Amino acid sequence: MAEDPLSHPALDKAAGEEFLREAFQIILEEAVRKGTDVTEKVCDWREPQDLQKILDLELRSNGEPQQRVLEHCRDVIRYSVKTCHPRFFNQLFSGLDPHALVGRMITETLNTSQYTYEIAPVFVLMEEVVLKKLRELIGWGSGDGIFCPGGSLSNIYAMNVARYQRFPDSKQTGIWALPRLAVFTSQECHYSVQKGAAFLGIGTDNIYLVGVDERGKMIPADLEKQINKAKSEGACPFFVNATCGTTVLGAFDPLADMADVCERHGAWFHVDAAWGGSALLSRRHRHLLRGIERADSVAWNPHKMLMTGLQCSAFLLRDSSGLLQRCHCANATYLFQTDKFYDVAYDTGDKTIQCGRKVDCLKLWLMWKANGTEGLEKRVDRAFEFTRYLAEEIKKREGFQLVIEPEFINLCFWFVPPSLRGKEGCADYWERLGKVAPAIKERMMKKGSMMVGYQPLGSKVNFFRQVVTNPVVTKQDLDFFLEEIERLGTDL
């Protein structure tokens, strides 16, 4: 009689465990050790067509030997950007916290979905503890919230909840029964506000951009002016977005004054603190967010400044009436049965527009457990200290020019090569200066020595934006950073 294949497991557990052991060793050696080694490259740059040839990306009918698969793992790591490298300054996230990494590994291994207590009992309880801690740092004694797949979605959730709170019937009747809704945000806001207005059917034409001062902060008087203008045009001002830590300059909007305006006009007050929210952990710097406790909702991304690892984004509400649940729930009876044997209040999945939802709380919780609030505060303070050190060094060096004195940890500057020094009055000066940062960026990428971002802003031509969040960075790394900029750009 032929052997029944269904009578035996279809996976070889012993071979699988051996593969894991070897793969974890590769991760530890190639991604963790080399990825954080200052003597290694930040990236091994290849043009797309060349990288296609190097990597064996084709998916075939038959499986490949284990050693070949392990080689693929090495190749993936080798040709990927090492965001945990001490000289990676390219994004608003960097570094590698070992406790958060273990949290991410456990999360992937357990492979559960955070929608019901029955399938994710530990994480349902854990998420609420972490969210409560974040709300306390904002200054709320109660409230609600959920972890979202990124700060953009947190901002979109805020807009959706604000609309539902103002027009609860819109969940059933749609936008046809609503007046023209108006959104207010600064000229320096994150682009997710535009995407949210488009996605929710509000329309980007109904976003009123409020003026900012020379530091990129919203002008409250102009907010009032724009709201009155919207009213005169027959629109309903329902949502005001403040930014704490703008993407480029790191500006913090004046929350207390904006809250006053929102109260006068009955508008929902949302604070996008995805970038700057972690300053709340610092007794020295939390004043930047003075007035945040008056917000109706807050977006906060611990995966940025706190180094939790992508992704970890909290959407937090002051409301404790169940508004978030009522706004998003669909009451699917195959998942959220009302006759379960436990308290179904712990089935939190209907607070989101998702069904399956990845566990994002464990990595933050484990990192917090290991470092404590004081340890995280030191991490935040260290980032500010490094920014101040770098700003002072820039002022001492010929050819470096600050775009603006930093308020946060965004350090924006131009490098002026010798060929342009003293020629500020020339007609083509700014046009030529705008080409310097892209040229230096190309050289550093191809050399693999470091990575830093650049961008134009309004009338300002391309400049570098340097951000330090990685606690393994030292003054020597920052000195190297400035010297490397000079080496790569001197002949331009």
Coordinates of C-alpha atoms in Angstrom, one line a residue, residues 32-473:
V32 CA 24.1 43.7 12.9
R33 CA 27.8 43.6 13.4
K34 CA 28.9 44.9 9.9
G35 CA 25.8 47.1 9.6
T36 CA 26.8 49.0 12.7
D37 CA 30.6 49.0 12.1
V38 CA 31.9 52.5 11.2
T39 CA 34.7 51.0 9.1
E40 CA 32.2 49.3 6.8
K41 CA 30.3 51.0 3.9
V42 CA 26.9 52.5 4.5
C43 CA 25.8 51.2 1.1
D44 CA 27.4 49.2 -1.7
W45 CA 25.9 51.2 -4.5
R46 CA 24.9 49.6 -7.8
E47 CA 22.9 51.0 -10.7
P48 CA 19.5 49.3 -11.1
Q49 CA 20.4 47.5 -14.2
D50 CA 23.7 46.2 -12.6
L51 CA 22.0 45.2 -9.4
Q52 CA 19.4 43.2 -11.5
K53 CA 22.3 41.2 -12.9
I54 CA 24.0 40.6 -9.6
L55 CA 20.9 39.5 -7.7
D56 CA 19.2 36.2 -8.8
L57 CA 15.6 37.5 -8.4
E58 CA 13.9 35.0 -10.7
L59 CA 11.3 32.7 -9.1
R60 CA 11.6 29.2 -10.4
S61 CA 9.4 26.0 -10.5
N62 CA 11.8 24.1 -8.3
G63 CA 13.3 25.0 -4.9
E64 CA 17.0 25.8 -4.5
P65 CA 19.5 24.2 -2.1
Q66 CA 19.7 25.6 1.4
Q67 CA 23.2 27.0 0.9
R68 CA 22.1 28.8 -2.2
V69 CA 19.2 30.3 -0.3
L70 CA 21.6 31.4 2.5
E71 CA 23.7 33.1 -0.2
H72 CA 20.6 35.0 -1.3
C73 CA 20.3 36.2 2.3
R74 CA 23.9 37.5 2.3
D75 CA 23.3 39.3 -1.1
V76 CA 20.1 40.9 0.2
I77 CA 22.0 42.3 3.2
R78 CA 25.1 43.2 1.3
Y79 CA 23.4 45.4 -1.3
S80 CA 20.9 47.0 1.1
V81 CA 21.4 50.3 2.7
K82 CA 22.6 49.9 6.3
T83 CA 20.2 52.3 8.1
C84 CA 21.8 51.3 11.5
H85 CA 25.2 52.5 10.4
P86 CA 26.7 55.4 12.5
R87 CA 27.1 57.5 9.4
F88 CA 23.6 57.0 8.0
F89 CA 21.8 60.4 8.4
N90 CA 19.5 60.2 5.4
Q91 CA 16.1 59.7 7.0
L92 CA 14.2 60.6 10.2
F93 CA 14.9 57.1 11.5
S94 CA 18.3 55.3 12.0
G95 CA 20.1 53.0 14.4
L96 CA 19.4 49.6 15.8
D97 CA 18.1 49.0 19.3
P98 CA 18.8 45.3 20.2
H99 CA 15.7 45.0 22.5
A100 CA 13.4 46.4 19.8
L101 CA 14.9 44.1 17.3
V102 CA 14.2 41.1 19.5
G103 CA 10.6 42.4 19.9
R104 CA 10.3 42.5 16.1
M105 CA 11.7 38.9 15.8
I106 CA 9.3 37.6 18.4
T107 CA 6.5 39.4 16.6
E108 CA 7.3 37.8 13.3
T109 CA 7.8 34.4 14.8
L110 CA 4.4 34.4 16.6
N111 CA 2.8 35.8 13.5
T112 CA -0.5 36.8 15.0
S113 CA -3.0 39.5 14.2
Q114 CA -4.0 42.1 16.7
Y115 CA -7.7 42.2 16.3
T116 CA -9.1 40.0 19.1
Y117 CA -8.1 38.9 22.6
E118 CA -8.6 35.3 21.7
I119 CA -5.8 35.3 19.1
A120 CA -3.5 38.0 20.6
P121 CA -4.2 38.1 24.4
V122 CA -0.7 39.3 25.4
F123 CA -0.5 42.0 22.8
V124 CA -4.0 43.3 23.3
L125 CA -3.2 44.0 27.0
M126 CA 0.3 45.2 26.1
E127 CA -0.9 47.7 23.4
E128 CA -3.2 49.4 25.8
V129 CA -0.5 49.8 28.4
V130 CA 1.9 51.3 25.9
L131 CA -0.8 53.6 24.5
K132 CA -1.8 54.7 28.0
K133 CA 1.8 55.6 28.7
L134 CA 2.0 57.7 25.5
R135 CA -1.3 59.5 26.4
E136 CA 0.1 60.3 29.9
L137 CA 3.1 61.9 28.3
I138 CA 0.8 64.1 26.3
G139 CA -1.0 65.0 29.5
W140 CA -4.3 63.1 29.1
G141 CA -5.7 61.1 32.1
S142 CA -7.9 59.0 29.8
G143 CA -8.4 58.5 26.1
D144 CA -8.2 56.0 23.3
G145 CA -5.9 55.0 20.5
I146 CA -4.5 52.3 18.2
F147 CA -1.2 51.5 16.5
C148 CA -1.3 52.3 12.8
P149 CA 0.8 51.3 9.8
G150 CA 2.6 54.6 9.7
G151 CA 2.1 58.3 10.6
S152 CA 0.4 59.0 7.3
L153 CA -2.5 56.7 8.1
S154 CA -2.6 58.1 11.7
N155 CA -3.2 61.5 10.2
I156 CA -5.9 60.1 7.8
Y157 CA -7.5 58.4 10.8
A158 CA -7.6 61.7 12.6
M159 CA -9.4 63.4 9.6
N160 CA -11.9 60.5 9.3
V161 CA -12.7 60.5 13.1
A162 CA -13.1 64.3 13.1
R163 CA -15.6 64.1 10.2
Y164 CA -17.5 61.3 11.9
Q165 CA -17.6 63.2 15.2
R166 CA -19.0 66.3 13.4
F167 CA -21.3 64.3 11.0
P168 CA -21.9 60.8 12.4
D169 CA -24.5 60.1 9.7
S170 CA -21.8 60.4 7.1
K171 CA -20.7 56.9 7.8
Q172 CA -24.0 55.6 6.2
T173 CA -25.0 58.4 3.9
G174 CA -21.5 59.3 2.6
I175 CA -20.2 62.7 1.5
W176 CA -23.3 63.6 -0.6
A177 CA -25.2 64.7 2.5
L178 CA -22.4 66.9 3.8
P179 CA -21.6 70.5 3.4
R180 CA -18.3 71.4 1.7
L181 CA -15.7 70.5 4.4
A182 CA -12.6 72.6 4.9
V183 CA -9.2 71.4 6.2
F184 CA -6.5 73.7 7.6
T185 CA -2.8 73.0 7.8
S186 CA 0.4 74.8 7.4
Q187 CA 2.4 75.2 4.2
E188 CA 5.1 73.0 5.8
C189 CA 2.8 70.1 6.8
H190 CA 3.4 66.5 5.8
Y191 CA 2.0 65.5 2.5
S192 CA -0.3 62.9 4.1
V193 CA -2.8 65.7 4.8
Q194 CA -3.2 66.2 1.1
K195 CA -3.4 62.4 0.5
G196 CA -6.0 62.1 3.3
A197 CA -8.2 64.8 1.9
A198 CA -8.1 63.1 -1.5
F199 CA -8.6 59.6 -0.1
L200 CA -11.6 60.6 2.1
G201 CA -13.4 62.4 -0.7
I202 CA -12.9 65.8 0.9
G203 CA -10.8 67.0 -2.0
T204 CA -7.4 68.7 -2.1
D205 CA -9.1 71.9 -3.3
N206 CA -10.6 72.1 0.1
I207 CA -7.3 72.3 2.0
Y208 CA -6.6 75.8 3.2
L209 CA -2.8 76.3 3.5
V210 CA -2.0 78.6 6.4
G211 CA 1.0 80.8 6.3
V212 CA 4.2 80.2 8.3
D213 CA 6.8 82.5 9.8
E214 CA 10.5 82.5 8.9
R215 CA 11.1 79.4 11.0
G216 CA 8.3 77.4 9.4
K217 CA 5.8 77.7 12.2
M218 CA 2.1 78.2 11.5
I219 CA 0.9 81.8 12.1
P220 CA -2.3 81.6 14.3
A221 CA -3.6 84.9 13.1
D222 CA -3.5 83.5 9.5
L223 CA -5.3 80.4 10.7
E224 CA -8.1 82.5 12.0
K225 CA -8.1 84.4 8.7
Q226 CA -8.3 81.3 6.6
I227 CA -11.1 79.8 8.7
N228 CA -13.1 83.0 8.4
K229 CA -12.4 83.0 4.6
A230 CA -13.7 79.4 4.4
K231 CA -16.8 80.3 6.3
S232 CA -17.5 83.2 3.9
E233 CA -17.2 80.8 1.0
G234 CA -19.8 78.5 2.5
A235 CA -17.4 75.8 3.7
C236 CA -17.5 74.0 7.1
P237 CA -14.2 74.3 8.9
F238 CA -14.0 70.9 10.7
F239 CA -10.3 69.9 10.9
V240 CA -7.1 71.8 11.8
N241 CA -3.8 70.0 11.6
A242 CA -0.8 71.3 13.6
T243 CA 2.7 69.9 13.0
C244 CA 5.3 69.3 15.7
G245 CA 8.5 68.6 13.9
T246 CA 8.1 69.5 10.3
T247 CA 9.9 67.1 7.9
V248 CA 12.6 69.5 6.7
L249 CA 13.1 72.3 9.2
G250 CA 11.9 70.6 12.3
A251 CA 9.5 73.4 13.2
F252 CA 6.9 73.2 15.9
D253 CA 3.6 75.0 15.4
P254 CA 2.3 77.1 18.3
L255 CA -0.2 74.6 19.8
A256 CA -1.7 76.7 22.6
D257 CA -2.6 79.6 20.3
M258 CA -3.9 77.2 17.6
A259 CA -6.0 75.5 20.2
D260 CA -7.6 78.8 21.1
V261 CA -8.6 79.3 17.5
C262 CA -10.0 75.8 17.2
E263 CA -12.1 76.3 20.3
R264 CA -13.6 79.5 19.0
H265 CA -14.6 77.8 15.7
G266 CA -15.5 74.3 17.0
A267 CA -12.9 72.6 14.8
W268 CA -11.2 69.3 15.6
F269 CA -7.6 70.0 16.6
H270 CA -5.1 67.3 15.5
V271 CA -1.4 67.4 16.2
D272 CA 0.9 65.6 13.8
A273 CA 3.8 64.8 16.2
A274 CA 5.0 61.8 14.2
W275 CA 8.5 63.3 14.2
G276 CA 8.6 65.6 17.2
G277 CA 6.4 63.7 19.7
S278 CA 9.3 61.9 21.3
A279 CA 10.5 65.3 22.7
L280 CA 7.8 64.8 25.3
L281 CA 10.1 62.2 27.0
S282 CA 12.6 65.0 27.7
R283 CA 12.0 67.3 30.7
R284 CA 14.5 69.7 29.0
H285 CA 12.8 69.8 25.6
R286 CA 9.1 68.9 26.1
H287 CA 8.3 72.7 26.2
L288 CA 8.4 72.5 22.3
L289 CA 5.0 70.8 22.5
R290 CA 3.4 73.1 25.0
G291 CA -0.4 73.0 24.6
I292 CA -0.5 69.5 23.1
E293 CA -2.7 68.3 25.9
R294 CA -5.5 70.5 24.3
A295 CA -5.4 68.5 21.1
D296 CA -8.3 66.2 20.2
S297 CA -5.9 63.7 18.6
V298 CA -2.2 63.1 18.1
A299 CA 0.0 61.1 15.7
W300 CA 3.3 59.9 17.2
N301 CA 5.9 57.7 15.6
P302 CA 8.3 56.0 18.1
H303 CA 10.0 54.3 15.1
K304 CA 11.7 57.6 14.3
M305 CA 13.5 59.3 17.2
L306 CA 13.2 56.5 19.7
M307 CA 14.6 53.9 17.3
T308 CA 11.9 51.3 17.8
G309 CA 12.2 50.0 14.2
L310 CA 9.8 50.3 11.3
Q311 CA 7.0 50.6 11.8
C312 CA 5.6 51.9 15.1
S313 CA 3.0 54.7 14.8
A314 CA 0.5 55.5 17.4
F315 CA -2.8 57.3 16.8
L316 CA -4.0 58.8 20.1
L317 CA -7.3 60.4 21.1
R318 CA -8.4 62.4 24.1
D319 CA -11.9 61.0 23.6
S320 CA -12.8 58.1 25.9
S321 CA -16.5 57.6 24.7
G322 CA -15.7 54.9 22.1
L323 CA -15.6 57.4 19.2
L324 CA -12.8 55.5 17.4
Q325 CA -14.7 52.2 17.6
R326 CA -18.0 53.8 16.4
C327 CA -16.3 55.5 13.5
H328 CA -14.6 52.5 12.1
C329 CA -16.5 49.4 13.2
A330 CA -18.2 47.0 10.8
N331 CA -19.1 44.4 13.5
A332 CA -18.1 41.4 11.4
T333 CA -19.9 38.5 13.1
Y334 CA -17.3 35.9 12.1
L335 CA -14.6 37.8 14.0
F336 CA -16.3 40.0 16.6
Q337 CA -19.0 37.7 18.0
T338 CA -20.9 39.2 20.9
D339 CA -21.5 35.9 22.8
K340 CA -17.8 35.0 23.4
F341 CA -16.9 33.5 26.8
Y342 CA -14.7 36.5 27.7
D343 CA -15.1 40.3 27.9
V344 CA -15.4 41.3 24.2
A345 CA -14.3 44.9 25.1
Y346 CA -10.8 43.4 24.7
D347 CA -11.5 42.8 21.0
T348 CA -10.1 46.1 19.8
G349 CA -9.6 45.3 16.1
D350 CA -12.8 47.1 15.0
K351 CA -11.3 50.4 15.9
T352 CA -9.3 50.3 12.7
I353 CA -10.1 50.2 9.0
Q354 CA -7.9 47.1 8.8
C355 CA -8.8 43.5 9.4
G356 CA -5.5 41.8 9.9
R357 CA -3.2 44.1 11.9
K358 CA 0.4 43.6 12.7
V359 CA 1.6 43.7 16.3
D360 CA 3.6 47.0 16.7
C361 CA 3.6 47.3 20.5
L362 CA 6.0 44.6 21.5
K363 CA 9.2 46.2 20.1
L364 CA 8.4 49.5 21.9
W365 CA 7.3 47.8 25.1
L366 CA 10.5 45.6 25.2
M367 CA 12.8 48.5 24.5
W368 CA 11.0 50.6 27.1
K369 CA 11.3 47.8 29.7
A370 CA 15.1 47.6 29.0
N371 CA 15.9 51.3 28.9
G372 CA 13.2 52.7 31.2
T373 CA 11.7 56.2 30.7
E374 CA 14.9 57.8 31.9
G375 CA 17.0 55.8 29.4
L376 CA 14.7 57.0 26.5
E377 CA 14.9 60.6 27.8
K378 CA 18.7 60.4 27.7
R379 CA 18.5 59.1 24.1
V380 CA 16.4 62.2 23.2
D381 CA 18.6 64.6 25.0
R382 CA 21.7 63.1 23.3
A383 CA 20.2 63.8 19.9
F384 CA 19.6 67.4 20.8
E385 CA 23.2 67.7 22.1
F386 CA 24.6 66.3 18.9
T387 CA 22.6 68.8 16.8
R388 CA 23.9 71.7 18.9
Y389 CA 27.5 70.4 18.6
L390 CA 27.2 70.1 14.8
A391 CA 25.6 73.5 14.5
E392 CA 28.5 75.1 16.4
E393 CA 31.0 73.2 14.3
I394 CA 29.4 74.4 11.1
K395 CA 29.7 78.0 12.3
K396 CA 33.4 77.6 12.7
R397 CA 34.1 76.1 9.2
E398 CA 34.6 78.1 6.0
G399 CA 32.1 77.1 3.3
F400 CA 29.4 75.9 5.6
Q401 CA 26.3 78.0 6.1
L402 CA 23.2 77.2 8.2
V403 CA 19.9 77.6 6.5
I404 CA 18.3 78.3 9.9
E405 CA 19.3 78.0 13.6
P406 CA 18.0 74.5 14.6
E407 CA 15.2 74.3 17.1
F408 CA 14.9 70.6 17.0
I409 CA 17.3 68.0 15.7
N410 CA 16.9 68.8 12.0
L411 CA 20.2 70.6 11.0
C412 CA 19.8 72.3 7.6
F413 CA 22.9 73.8 5.8
W414 CA 24.5 74.6 2.6
F415 CA 28.1 73.7 1.6
V416 CA 29.6 76.4 -0.5
P417 CA 32.6 75.1 -2.5
P418 CA 35.6 77.4 -3.0
S419 CA 34.5 78.2 -6.5
L420 CA 31.4 80.0 -5.2
R421 CA 32.7 81.7 -2.1
G422 CA 32.5 85.5 -2.2
K423 CA 30.3 85.3 -5.3
E424 CA 26.9 85.7 -3.6
G425 CA 26.2 88.7 -5.8
C426 CA 26.5 86.9 -9.1
A427 CA 23.3 86.3 -11.0
D428 CA 23.8 82.5 -11.2
Y429 CA 25.0 82.0 -7.7
W430 CA 22.0 80.3 -6.2
E431 CA 21.4 78.3 -9.4
R432 CA 25.0 76.9 -9.1
L433 CA 24.7 76.4 -5.4
G434 CA 21.6 74.4 -5.9
K435 CA 23.6 71.8 -7.9
V436 CA 26.2 71.3 -5.1
A437 CA 24.2 69.1 -2.7
P438 CA 23.0 66.6 -5.4
A439 CA 26.6 66.2 -6.7
I440 CA 28.0 65.6 -3.2
K441 CA 25.2 63.1 -2.5
E442 CA 26.0 61.2 -5.6
R443 CA 29.7 61.0 -4.7
M444 CA 29.1 59.8 -1.1
M445 CA 26.6 57.2 -2.3
K446 CA 28.9 55.7 -4.8
K447 CA 31.8 55.8 -2.3
G448 CA 29.6 54.3 0.4
S449 CA 31.1 56.6 3.1
M450 CA 27.8 58.0 4.5
M451 CA 24.3 59.1 3.6
V452 CA 22.5 62.4 4.2
G453 CA 19.4 63.9 2.6
Y454 CA 19.0 67.1 0.7
Q455 CA 16.1 69.1 -0.7
P456 CA 14.9 72.5 -1.8
L457 CA 12.3 74.4 0.2
G458 CA 10.2 77.2 -1.2
S459 CA 12.6 79.7 -2.7
K460 CA 15.6 78.1 -1.0
V461 CA 17.8 76.0 -3.4
N462 CA 19.0 72.5 -2.4
F463 CA 20.5 72.2 1.0
F464 CA 21.5 69.3 3.3
R465 CA 19.2 68.1 6.2
Q466 CA 21.2 66.2 8.7
V467 CA 19.5 64.3 11.5
V468 CA 21.1 62.3 14.3
T469 CA 18.9 59.8 16.2
N470 CA 21.4 56.9 16.5
P471 CA 22.9 56.7 20.0
V472 CA 26.1 54.9 18.7
V473 CA 27.0 58.1 16.8

